XYZ file of C-alpha atoms in Angstrom:
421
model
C -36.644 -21.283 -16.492
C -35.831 -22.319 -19.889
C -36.796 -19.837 -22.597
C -36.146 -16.847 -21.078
C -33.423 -14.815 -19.456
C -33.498 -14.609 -15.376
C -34.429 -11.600 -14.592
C -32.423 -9.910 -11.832
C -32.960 -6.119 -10.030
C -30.106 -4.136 -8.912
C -31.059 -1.385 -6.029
C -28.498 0.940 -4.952
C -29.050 4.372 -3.122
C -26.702 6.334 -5.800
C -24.151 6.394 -8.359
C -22.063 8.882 -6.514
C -17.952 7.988 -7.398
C -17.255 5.162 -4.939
C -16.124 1.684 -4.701
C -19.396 0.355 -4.190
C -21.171 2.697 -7.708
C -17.825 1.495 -9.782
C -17.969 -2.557 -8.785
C -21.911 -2.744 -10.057
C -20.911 -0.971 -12.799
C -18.415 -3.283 -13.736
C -20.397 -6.408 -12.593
C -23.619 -4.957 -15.272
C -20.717 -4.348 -18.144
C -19.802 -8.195 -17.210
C -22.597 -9.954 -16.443
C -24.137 -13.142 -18.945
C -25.953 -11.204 -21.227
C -27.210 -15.150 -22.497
C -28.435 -15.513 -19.004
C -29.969 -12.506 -16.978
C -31.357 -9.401 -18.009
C -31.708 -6.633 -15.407
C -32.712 -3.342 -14.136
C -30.825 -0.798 -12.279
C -33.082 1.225 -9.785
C -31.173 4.229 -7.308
C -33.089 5.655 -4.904
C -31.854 8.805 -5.656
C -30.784 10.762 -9.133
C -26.935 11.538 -8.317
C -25.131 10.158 -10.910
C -20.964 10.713 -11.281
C -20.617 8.310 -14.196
C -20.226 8.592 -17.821
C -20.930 5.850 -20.715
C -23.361 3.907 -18.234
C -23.738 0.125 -19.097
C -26.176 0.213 -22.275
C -27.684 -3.507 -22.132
C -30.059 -2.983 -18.990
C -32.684 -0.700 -18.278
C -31.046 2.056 -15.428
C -33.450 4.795 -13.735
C -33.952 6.876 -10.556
C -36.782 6.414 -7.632
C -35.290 10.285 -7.255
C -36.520 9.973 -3.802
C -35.397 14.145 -2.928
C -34.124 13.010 0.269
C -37.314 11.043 1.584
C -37.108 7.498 2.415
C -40.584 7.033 3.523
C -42.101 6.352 0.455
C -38.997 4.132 -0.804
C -40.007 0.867 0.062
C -43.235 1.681 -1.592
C -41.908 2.928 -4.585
C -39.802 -0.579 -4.628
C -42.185 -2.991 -3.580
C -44.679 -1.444 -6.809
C -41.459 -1.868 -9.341
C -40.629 -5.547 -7.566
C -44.505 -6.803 -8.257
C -44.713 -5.201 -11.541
C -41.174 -5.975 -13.026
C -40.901 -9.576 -11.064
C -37.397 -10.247 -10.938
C -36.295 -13.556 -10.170
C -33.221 -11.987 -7.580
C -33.154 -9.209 -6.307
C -29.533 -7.980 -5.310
C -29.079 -4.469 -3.085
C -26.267 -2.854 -2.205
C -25.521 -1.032 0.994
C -27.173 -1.036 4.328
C -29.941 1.582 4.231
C -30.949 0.369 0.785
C -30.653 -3.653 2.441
C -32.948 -2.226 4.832
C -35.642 -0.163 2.183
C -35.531 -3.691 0.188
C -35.961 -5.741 3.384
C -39.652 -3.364 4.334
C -40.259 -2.908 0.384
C -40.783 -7.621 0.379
C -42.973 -7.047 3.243
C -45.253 -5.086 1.117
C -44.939 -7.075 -2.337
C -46.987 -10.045 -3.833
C -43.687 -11.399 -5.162
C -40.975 -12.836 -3.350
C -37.708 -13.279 -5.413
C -34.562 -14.222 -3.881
C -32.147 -12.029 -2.511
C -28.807 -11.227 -2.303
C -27.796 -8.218 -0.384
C -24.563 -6.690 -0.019
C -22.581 -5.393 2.887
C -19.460 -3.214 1.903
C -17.335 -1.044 3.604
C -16.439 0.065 6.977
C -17.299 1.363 9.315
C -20.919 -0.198 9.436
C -22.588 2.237 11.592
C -24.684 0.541 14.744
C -27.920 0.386 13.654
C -27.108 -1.060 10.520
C -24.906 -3.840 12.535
C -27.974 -4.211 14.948
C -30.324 -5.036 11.796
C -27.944 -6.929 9.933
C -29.268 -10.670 11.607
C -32.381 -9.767 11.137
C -32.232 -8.566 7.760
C -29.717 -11.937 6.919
C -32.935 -14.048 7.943
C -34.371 -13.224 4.444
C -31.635 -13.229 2.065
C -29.748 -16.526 0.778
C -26.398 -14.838 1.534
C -25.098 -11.410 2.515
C -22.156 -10.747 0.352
C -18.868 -9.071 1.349
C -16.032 -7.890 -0.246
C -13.593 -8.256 2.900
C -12.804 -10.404 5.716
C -12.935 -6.864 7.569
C -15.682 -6.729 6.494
C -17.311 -10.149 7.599
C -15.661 -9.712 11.009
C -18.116 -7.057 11.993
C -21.043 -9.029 10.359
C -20.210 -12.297 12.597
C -18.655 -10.531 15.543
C -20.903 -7.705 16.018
C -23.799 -8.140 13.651
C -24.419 -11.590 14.829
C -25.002 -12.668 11.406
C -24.163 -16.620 11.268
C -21.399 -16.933 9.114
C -22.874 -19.975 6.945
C -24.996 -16.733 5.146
C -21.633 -14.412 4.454
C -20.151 -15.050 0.583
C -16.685 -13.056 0.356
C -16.664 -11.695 -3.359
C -13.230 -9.782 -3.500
C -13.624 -6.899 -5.487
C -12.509 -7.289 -9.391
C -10.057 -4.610 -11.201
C -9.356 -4.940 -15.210
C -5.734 -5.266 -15.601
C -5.807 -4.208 -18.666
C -7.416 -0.690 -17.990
C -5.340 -0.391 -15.405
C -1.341 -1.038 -16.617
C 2.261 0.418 -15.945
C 2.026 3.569 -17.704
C 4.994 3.752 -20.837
C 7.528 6.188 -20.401
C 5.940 8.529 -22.711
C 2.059 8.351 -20.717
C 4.144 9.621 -17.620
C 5.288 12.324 -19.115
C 2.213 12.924 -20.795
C 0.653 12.623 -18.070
C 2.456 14.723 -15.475
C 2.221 17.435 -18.332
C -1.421 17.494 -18.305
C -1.489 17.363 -14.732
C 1.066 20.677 -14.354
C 3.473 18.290 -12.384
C 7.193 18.628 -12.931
C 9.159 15.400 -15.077
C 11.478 14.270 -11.938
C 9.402 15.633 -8.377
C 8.190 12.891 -6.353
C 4.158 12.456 -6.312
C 2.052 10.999 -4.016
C -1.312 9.801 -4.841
C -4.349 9.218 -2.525
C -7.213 9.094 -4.366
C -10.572 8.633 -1.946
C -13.495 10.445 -0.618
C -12.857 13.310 1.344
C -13.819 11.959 4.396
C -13.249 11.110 8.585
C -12.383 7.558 7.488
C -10.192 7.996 4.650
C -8.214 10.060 6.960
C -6.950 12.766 4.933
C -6.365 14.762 8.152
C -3.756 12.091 9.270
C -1.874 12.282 6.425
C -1.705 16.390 6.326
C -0.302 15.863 9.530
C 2.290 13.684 8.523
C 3.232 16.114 6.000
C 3.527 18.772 8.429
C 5.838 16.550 10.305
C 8.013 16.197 7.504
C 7.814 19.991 6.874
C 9.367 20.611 10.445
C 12.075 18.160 9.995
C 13.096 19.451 6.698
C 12.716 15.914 5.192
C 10.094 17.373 2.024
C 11.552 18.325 -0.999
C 10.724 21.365 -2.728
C 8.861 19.538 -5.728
C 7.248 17.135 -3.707
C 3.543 16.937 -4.622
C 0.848 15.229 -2.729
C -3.029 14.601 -4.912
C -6.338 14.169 -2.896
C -8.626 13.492 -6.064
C -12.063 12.721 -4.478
C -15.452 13.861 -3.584
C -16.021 15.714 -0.782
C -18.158 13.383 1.822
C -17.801 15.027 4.711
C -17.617 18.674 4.657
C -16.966 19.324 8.577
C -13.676 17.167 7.652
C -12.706 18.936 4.163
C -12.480 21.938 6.098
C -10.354 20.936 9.337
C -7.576 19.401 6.256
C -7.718 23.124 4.514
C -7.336 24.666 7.694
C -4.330 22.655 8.556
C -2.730 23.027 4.847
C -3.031 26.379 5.383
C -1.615 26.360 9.088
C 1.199 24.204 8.031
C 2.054 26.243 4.788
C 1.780 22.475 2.858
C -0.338 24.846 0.444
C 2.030 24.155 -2.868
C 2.726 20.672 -2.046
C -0.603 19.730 -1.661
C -3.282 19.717 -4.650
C -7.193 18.610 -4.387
C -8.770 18.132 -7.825
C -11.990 17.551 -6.876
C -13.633 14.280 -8.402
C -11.959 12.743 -11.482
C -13.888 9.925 -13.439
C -11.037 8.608 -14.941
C -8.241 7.932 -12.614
C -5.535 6.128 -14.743
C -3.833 10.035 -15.611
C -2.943 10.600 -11.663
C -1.992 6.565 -11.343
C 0.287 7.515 -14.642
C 1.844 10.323 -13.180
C 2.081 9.228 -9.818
C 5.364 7.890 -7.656
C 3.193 5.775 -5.174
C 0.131 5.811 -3.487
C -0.836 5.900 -0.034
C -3.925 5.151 1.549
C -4.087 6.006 5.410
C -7.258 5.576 6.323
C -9.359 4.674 9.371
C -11.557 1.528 7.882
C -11.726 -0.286 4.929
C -13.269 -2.581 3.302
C -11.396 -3.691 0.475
C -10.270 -0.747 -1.221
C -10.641 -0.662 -5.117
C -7.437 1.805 -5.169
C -5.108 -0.506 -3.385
C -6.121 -3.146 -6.319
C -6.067 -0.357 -8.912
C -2.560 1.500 -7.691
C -0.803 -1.755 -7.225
C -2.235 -2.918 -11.259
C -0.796 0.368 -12.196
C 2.725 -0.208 -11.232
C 2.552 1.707 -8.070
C 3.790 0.889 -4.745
C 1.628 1.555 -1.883
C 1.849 2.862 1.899
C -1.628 2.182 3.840
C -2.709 1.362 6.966
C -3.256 -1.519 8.819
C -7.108 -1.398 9.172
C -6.539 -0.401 5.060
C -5.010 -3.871 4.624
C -7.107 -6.362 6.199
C -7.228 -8.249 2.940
C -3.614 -7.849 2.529
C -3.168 -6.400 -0.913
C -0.096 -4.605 0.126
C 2.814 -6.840 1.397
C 5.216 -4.760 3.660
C 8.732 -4.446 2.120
C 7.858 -6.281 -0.823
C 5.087 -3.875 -2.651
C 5.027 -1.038 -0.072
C 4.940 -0.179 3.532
C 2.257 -1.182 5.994
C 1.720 1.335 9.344
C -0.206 1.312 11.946
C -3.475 3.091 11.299
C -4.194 6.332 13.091
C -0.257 7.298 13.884
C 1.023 10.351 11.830
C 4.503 9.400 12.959
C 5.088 5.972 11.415
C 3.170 7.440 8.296
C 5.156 10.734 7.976
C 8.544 7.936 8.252
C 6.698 5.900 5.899
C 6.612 8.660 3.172
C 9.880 9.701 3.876
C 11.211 6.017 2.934
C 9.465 5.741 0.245
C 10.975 9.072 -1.285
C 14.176 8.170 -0.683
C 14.138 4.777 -2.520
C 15.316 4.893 -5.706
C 13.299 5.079 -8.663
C 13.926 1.632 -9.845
C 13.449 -0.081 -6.407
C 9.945 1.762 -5.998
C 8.724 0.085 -9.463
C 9.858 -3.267 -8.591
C 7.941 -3.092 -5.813
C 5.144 -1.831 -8.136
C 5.638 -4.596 -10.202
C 5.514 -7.321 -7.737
C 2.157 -5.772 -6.594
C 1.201 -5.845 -9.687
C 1.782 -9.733 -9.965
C -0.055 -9.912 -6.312
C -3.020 -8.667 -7.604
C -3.626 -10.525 -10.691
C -2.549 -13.747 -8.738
C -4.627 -13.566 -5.431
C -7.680 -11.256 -6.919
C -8.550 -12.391 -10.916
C -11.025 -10.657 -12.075
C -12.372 -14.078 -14.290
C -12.468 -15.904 -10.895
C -15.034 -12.974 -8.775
C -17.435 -12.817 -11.752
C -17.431 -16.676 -12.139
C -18.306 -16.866 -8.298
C -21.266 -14.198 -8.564
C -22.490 -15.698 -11.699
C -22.757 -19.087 -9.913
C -24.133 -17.464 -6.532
C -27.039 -16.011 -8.727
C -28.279 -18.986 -9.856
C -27.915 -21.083 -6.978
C -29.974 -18.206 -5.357
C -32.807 -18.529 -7.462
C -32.785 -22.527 -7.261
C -33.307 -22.028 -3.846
C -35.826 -19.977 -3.785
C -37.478 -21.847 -6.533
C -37.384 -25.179 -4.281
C -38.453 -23.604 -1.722
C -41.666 -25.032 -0.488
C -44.354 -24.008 -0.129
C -43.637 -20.942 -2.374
C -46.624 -18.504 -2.880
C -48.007 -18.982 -6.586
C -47.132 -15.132 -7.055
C -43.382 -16.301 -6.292
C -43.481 -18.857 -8.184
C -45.098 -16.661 -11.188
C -40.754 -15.918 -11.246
C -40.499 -18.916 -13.074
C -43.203 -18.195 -16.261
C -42.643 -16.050 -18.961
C -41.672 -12.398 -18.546
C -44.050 -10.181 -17.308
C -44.170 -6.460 -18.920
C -40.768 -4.212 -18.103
C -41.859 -1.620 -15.554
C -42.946 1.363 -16.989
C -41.342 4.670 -17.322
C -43.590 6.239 -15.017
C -42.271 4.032 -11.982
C -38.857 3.789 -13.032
C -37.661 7.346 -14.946
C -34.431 6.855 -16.394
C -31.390 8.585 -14.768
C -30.377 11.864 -15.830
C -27.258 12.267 -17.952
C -23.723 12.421 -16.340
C -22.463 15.705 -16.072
C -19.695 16.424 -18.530
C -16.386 16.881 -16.844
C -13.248 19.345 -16.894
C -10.279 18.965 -18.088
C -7.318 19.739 -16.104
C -6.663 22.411 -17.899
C -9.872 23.639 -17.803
C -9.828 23.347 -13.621
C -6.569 25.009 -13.677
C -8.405 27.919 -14.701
């Protein structure tokens, strides 16, 4: 392997805003530059980021919705490009990458990655079979290797927990000055209370729960006037969106309640915001919790939103049981009434959690090491084809533009005070 960089392919359906799109971005902007080179291939064109990483080669299958010709299209980039591991993320991409090796000449290692819940059944019901021919399935939860093991079957000698990594110096107690600035560019009054939940629009996420709670506050005249509650997020599923409009419109929660839309950069609303709450269904481990607590922020989630327990009740926020509008709507109310300076001790000591229990240094170091003990496995494997083993000679030519088309440019996004009007 000496004298050249290991060569390692990324495959990921999208980069659509999500936990998932943000971590590999941050792993590529990370990763040993001295040691691996790599490509980025999505199955499809949607792209939501901005200032993609510029020291690996990034393009689109743009697959319009088909996924017949996928593992085609994957298994001609994997023979001509010949990475030495090939690392996928997601379960119908696991699954395109697991027909696409069936097809191919060479056979790299593989790492494929499981994240989020809930893992729908056919995914779960694949998931041993597809573990069979990767050296590990990575997770970034014990949620999230529950299901593999308990459901999936997968043995749990081929799971690697990575926890997901958040820069805590991106994401920092804002100054007195960036909260003003920041509710000011936001529209949000200096001394109202603001609650942040930023996630997809979605079943899971449970946005619907949480409107509910509201409207139980509403009744018992327990919401102040300048109370302000911000969904930023994509819409995932629509059916969903519109049940939560529906009910802020039944409820009359209209002016307390604001949807943005997507936001790229998230660190304005974590500036302006009180605390953040985070209700949902199923989680994996969610990059907010990490993010919100980094930011100074206490945090209310669920139970099912805590299995890796980021959020320690009473000490850096409140933990309720997931799916109960009651406990949730009580939840809120608590945290409103504590004051100020109790709320950002409690931000701070998340804060401290985070950095202590979830380095950043320590997940990259892990991957970085998992990489190459893939590919000296599959290396001494024997007997290897001589195609696979073709890994280990100098690099064949990059893939050509014509089988891996470059992503299209991010859109450019508005400014608040351009979606205000």
């Amino acid at each position: 392997m000496s004298g050249r960089r290991l060569r390692v392919l990324f495959v990921i359906k999208n980069l659509q805003q999500g936990g998932t799109e943000g971590q590999l971005l941050q792993m590529l902007e990370t990763l040993d530059a001295s040691l691996f080179e790599y490509r980025l291939c999505t199955v499809s064109s949607e792209v939501h980021y901005a200032g993609l990483p510029k020291n690996g080669v990034i393009g689109s299958l743009d697959s319009r919705g088909s996924d017949r010709r996928v593992p085609r299209q994957l298994a001609a980039i994997i023979d001509q490009y010949r990475p030495d591991l090939i690392h996928s993320f997601r379960d119908r991409v696991n699954f395109q990458i697991w027909r696409a090796l069936r097809r191919t000449q060479h056979q790299p290692a593989v790492l494929m990655s499981v994240r989020g819940r809930p893992i729908y059944p056919q995914y779960l019901a694949l998931a041993r079979l597809i573990s069979g021919r990767c050296f590990k399935v990575t997770v970034n939860s014990k949620s999230v290797a529950a299901a593999l093991t308990g459901v999936g079957r997968v043995p749990a000698e081929r799971i690697e927990i990575i926890h997901n990594v958040s820069d805590a110096d991106r994401f920092q107690p804002p100054s007195a000055r960036q909260r003003t600035e920041a509710r000011a560019a936001l529209d949000l009054s200096d001394d109202g209370f603001v609650l942040l939940c930023p996630a997809r629009l979605s079943f899971v996420k449970n946005q619907i729960g949480l409107i509910v709670s509201l409207a139980m506050l509403k009744r018992r005249r327990r919401l102040p006037d300048d109370f302000r509650l911000l969904l930023p997020g994509r819409v995932r599923d629509p059916w969903s969106d519109r049940v939560m409009r529906f009910l802020i419109r039944a409820a009359g929660l209209a002016r307390w309640v604001r949807i943005p839309g997507p936001i790229g950069d998230l660190r304005p609303y974590y500036h302006a915001a009180d605390a953040l709450v985070l209700p949902s269904w199923a989680e994996g481990m969610p990059n907010v919790s990490l993010e919100g607590h980094l930011a100074g922020l206490p945090a209310i989630v669920s139970r099912q939103a805590n299995r890796d327990e980021i959020v320690v009740a009473g000490e850096t926020g409140f933990v309720v049981p997931t799916g109960r509008p009651g406990p949730l709507a009580d939840a809120i109310a608590d945290m409103i009434a504590l004051p100020g300076e109790t709320r950002r001790a409690m931000g701070q000591r998340g804060r401290a959690r985070v950095q202590e229990l979830f380095p950043r240094a320590a997940a990259l170091e892990k991957m970085t090491n998992l990489y190459l003990q893939a590919i000296a496995d599959r290396a001494s494997h024997a007997p290897l084809p001589a195609t696979a083993m073709a890994a280990l000679t100098p690099p064949a030519p990059a893939v050509t533009p014509s089988l891996l088309p470059p992503l299209p440019s991010a859109p450019p996004r508005p400014t608040p005070a351009a979606r205000a009007r």
